[in-house]
Short mmCIF file of C-alpha atoms in Angstrom, two decimals:
data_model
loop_
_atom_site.label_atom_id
_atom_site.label_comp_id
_atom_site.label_asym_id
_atom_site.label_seq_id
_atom_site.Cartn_x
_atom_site.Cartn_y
_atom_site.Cartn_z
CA UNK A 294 -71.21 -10.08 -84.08
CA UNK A 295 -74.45 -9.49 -85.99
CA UNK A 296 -73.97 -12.43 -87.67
CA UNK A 297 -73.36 -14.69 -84.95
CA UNK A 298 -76.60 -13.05 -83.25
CA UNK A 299 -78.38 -13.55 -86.74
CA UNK A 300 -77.24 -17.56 -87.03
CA UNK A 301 -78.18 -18.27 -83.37
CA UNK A 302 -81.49 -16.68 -83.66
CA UNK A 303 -82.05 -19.17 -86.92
CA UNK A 304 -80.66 -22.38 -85.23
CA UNK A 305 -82.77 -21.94 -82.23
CA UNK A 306 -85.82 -20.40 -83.67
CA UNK A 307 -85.85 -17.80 -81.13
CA UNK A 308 -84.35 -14.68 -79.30
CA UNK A 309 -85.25 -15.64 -75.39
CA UNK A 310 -81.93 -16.22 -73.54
CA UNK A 311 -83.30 -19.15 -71.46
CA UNK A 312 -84.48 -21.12 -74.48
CA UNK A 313 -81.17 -20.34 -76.43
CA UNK A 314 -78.84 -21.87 -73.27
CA UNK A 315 -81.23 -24.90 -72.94
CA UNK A 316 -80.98 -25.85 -76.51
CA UNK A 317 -77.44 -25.20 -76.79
CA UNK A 318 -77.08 -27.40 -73.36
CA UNK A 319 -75.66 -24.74 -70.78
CA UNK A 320 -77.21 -25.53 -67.43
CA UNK A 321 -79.08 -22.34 -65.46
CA UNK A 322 -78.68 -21.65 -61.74
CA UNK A 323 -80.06 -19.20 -59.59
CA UNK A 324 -77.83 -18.41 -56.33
CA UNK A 325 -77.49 -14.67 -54.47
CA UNK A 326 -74.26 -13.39 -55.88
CA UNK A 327 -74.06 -11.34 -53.31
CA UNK A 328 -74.70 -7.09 -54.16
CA UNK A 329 -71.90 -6.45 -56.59
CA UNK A 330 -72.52 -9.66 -59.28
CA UNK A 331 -75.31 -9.82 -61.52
CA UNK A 332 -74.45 -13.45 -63.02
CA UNK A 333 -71.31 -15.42 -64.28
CA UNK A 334 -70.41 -17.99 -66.95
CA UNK A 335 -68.38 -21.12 -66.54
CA UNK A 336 -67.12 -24.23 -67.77
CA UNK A 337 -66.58 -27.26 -65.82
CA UNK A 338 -65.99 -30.84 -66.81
CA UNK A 339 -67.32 -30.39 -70.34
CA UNK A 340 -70.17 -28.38 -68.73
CA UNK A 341 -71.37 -24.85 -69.52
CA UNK A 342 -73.25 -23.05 -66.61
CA UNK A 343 -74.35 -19.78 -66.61
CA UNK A 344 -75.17 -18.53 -62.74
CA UNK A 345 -77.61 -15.75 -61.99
CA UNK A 346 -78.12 -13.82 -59.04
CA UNK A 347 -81.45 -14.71 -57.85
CA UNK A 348 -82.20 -11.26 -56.29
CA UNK A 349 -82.49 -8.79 -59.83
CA UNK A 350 -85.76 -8.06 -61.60
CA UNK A 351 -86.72 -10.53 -64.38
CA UNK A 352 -85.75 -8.09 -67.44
CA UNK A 353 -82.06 -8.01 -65.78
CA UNK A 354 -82.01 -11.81 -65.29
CA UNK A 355 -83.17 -11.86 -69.25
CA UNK A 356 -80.06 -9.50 -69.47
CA UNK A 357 -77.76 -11.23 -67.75
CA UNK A 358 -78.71 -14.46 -69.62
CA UNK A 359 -78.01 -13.08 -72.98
CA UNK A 360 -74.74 -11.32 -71.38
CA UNK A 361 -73.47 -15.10 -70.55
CA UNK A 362 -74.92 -16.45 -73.63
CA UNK A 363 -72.44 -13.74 -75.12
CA UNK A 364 -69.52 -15.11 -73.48
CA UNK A 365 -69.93 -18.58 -74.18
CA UNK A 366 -70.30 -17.79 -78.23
CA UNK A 367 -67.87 -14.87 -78.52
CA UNK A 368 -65.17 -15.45 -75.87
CA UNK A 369 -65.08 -19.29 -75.32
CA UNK A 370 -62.57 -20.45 -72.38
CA UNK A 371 -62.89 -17.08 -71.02
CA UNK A 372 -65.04 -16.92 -67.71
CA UNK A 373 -65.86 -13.40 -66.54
CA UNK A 374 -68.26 -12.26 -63.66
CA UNK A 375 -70.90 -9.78 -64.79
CA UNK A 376 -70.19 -6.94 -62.02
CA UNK A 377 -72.20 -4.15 -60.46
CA UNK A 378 -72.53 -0.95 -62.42
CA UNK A 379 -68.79 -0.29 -62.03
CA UNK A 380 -68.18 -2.22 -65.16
CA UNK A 381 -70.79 -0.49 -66.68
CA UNK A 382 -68.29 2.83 -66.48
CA UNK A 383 -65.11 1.19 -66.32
CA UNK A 384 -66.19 -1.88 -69.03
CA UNK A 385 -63.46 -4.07 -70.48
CA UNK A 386 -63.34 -5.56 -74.34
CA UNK A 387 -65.33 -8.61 -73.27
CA UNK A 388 -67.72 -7.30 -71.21
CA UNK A 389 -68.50 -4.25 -73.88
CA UNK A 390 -68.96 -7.00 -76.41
CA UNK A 391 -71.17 -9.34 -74.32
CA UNK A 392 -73.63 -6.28 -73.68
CA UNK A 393 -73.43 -5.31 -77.32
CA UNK A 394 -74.18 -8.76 -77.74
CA UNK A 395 -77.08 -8.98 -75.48
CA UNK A 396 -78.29 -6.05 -76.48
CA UNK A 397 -78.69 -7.31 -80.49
CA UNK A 398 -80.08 -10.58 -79.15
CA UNK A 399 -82.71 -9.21 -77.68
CA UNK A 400 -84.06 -6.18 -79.83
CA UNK A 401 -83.36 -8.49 -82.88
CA UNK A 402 -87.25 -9.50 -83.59
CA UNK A 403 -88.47 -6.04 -82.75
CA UNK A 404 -88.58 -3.52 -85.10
CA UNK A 405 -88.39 0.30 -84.59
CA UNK A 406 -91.79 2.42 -84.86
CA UNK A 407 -92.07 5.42 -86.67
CA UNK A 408 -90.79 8.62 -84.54
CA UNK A 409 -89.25 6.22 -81.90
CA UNK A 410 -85.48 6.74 -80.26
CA UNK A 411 -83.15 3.81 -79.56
CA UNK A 412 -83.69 4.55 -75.39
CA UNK A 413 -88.00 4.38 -76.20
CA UNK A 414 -87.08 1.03 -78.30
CA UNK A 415 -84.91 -0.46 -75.37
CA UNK A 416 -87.13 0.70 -72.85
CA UNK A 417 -89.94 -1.17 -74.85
CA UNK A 418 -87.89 -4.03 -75.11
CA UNK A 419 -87.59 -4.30 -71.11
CA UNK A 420 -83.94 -3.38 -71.30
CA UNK A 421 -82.88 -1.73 -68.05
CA UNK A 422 -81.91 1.94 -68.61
CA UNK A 423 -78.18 1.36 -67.63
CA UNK A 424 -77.92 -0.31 -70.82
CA UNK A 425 -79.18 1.98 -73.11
CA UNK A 426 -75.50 3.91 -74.31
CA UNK A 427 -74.27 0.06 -75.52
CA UNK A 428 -76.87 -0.03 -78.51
#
């Protein structure tokens, strides 16, 4: 997984989620989900779209880019909706991966100060607190 993080990064020149998924052509859309989904990835017709639930904060919409992003590069012809925090306790394979995933993508240009945990590194990162046991 670190690799594929590592070889994305290099091929887009970058670690934002939005700029990743416009370079590697998947279409963005911002729709209420409704309370209990945070985003989704899907294919159709050739196309990649990654939906977002228009009502979360901006660093879970960078989340739940990176999350999709994950599913489109490690789990291809899989879609999966990104659910409420019960699949933060009750996770699947996939969706541990693609928040592993997410995770690396975004803390991947940001190094570690001296004295400083993983949760003050996330935090710093703008990584919502939920998050913080998949690093």
């Amino acid at each position: 997984m670190d690799e594929i993080v590592q070889k994305l990064i290099r091929r887009c020149k970058t670690n934002n989620p939005f700029e990743i998924a416009e370079q590697l052509n998947i279409h963005i859309r911002y729709c209420n989900l409704g309370s209990n989904t945070r985003g989704l990835y899907y294919r159709k017709l050739r196309r990649k779209f990654i939906v977002i639930n228009e009502d979360l904060s901006e660093p879970w919409m960078r989340f739940v880019c990176a999350h999709e992003l994950a599913h489109d590069r490690l789990h291809p012809g899989i879609s999966r909706f990104f659910i409420d925090e019960q699949s933060f306790f009750n996770a699947g394979k996939y969706e541990r991966q693609a928040n592993q995933f997410a995770l690396k993508l975004l803390t991947s240009t940001v190094e570690p100060e001296l004295g400083e945990t993983k949760e003050q590194l996330l935090f710093r990162c703008s990584i919502p607190v939920e998050l913080h046991k998949y690093l």
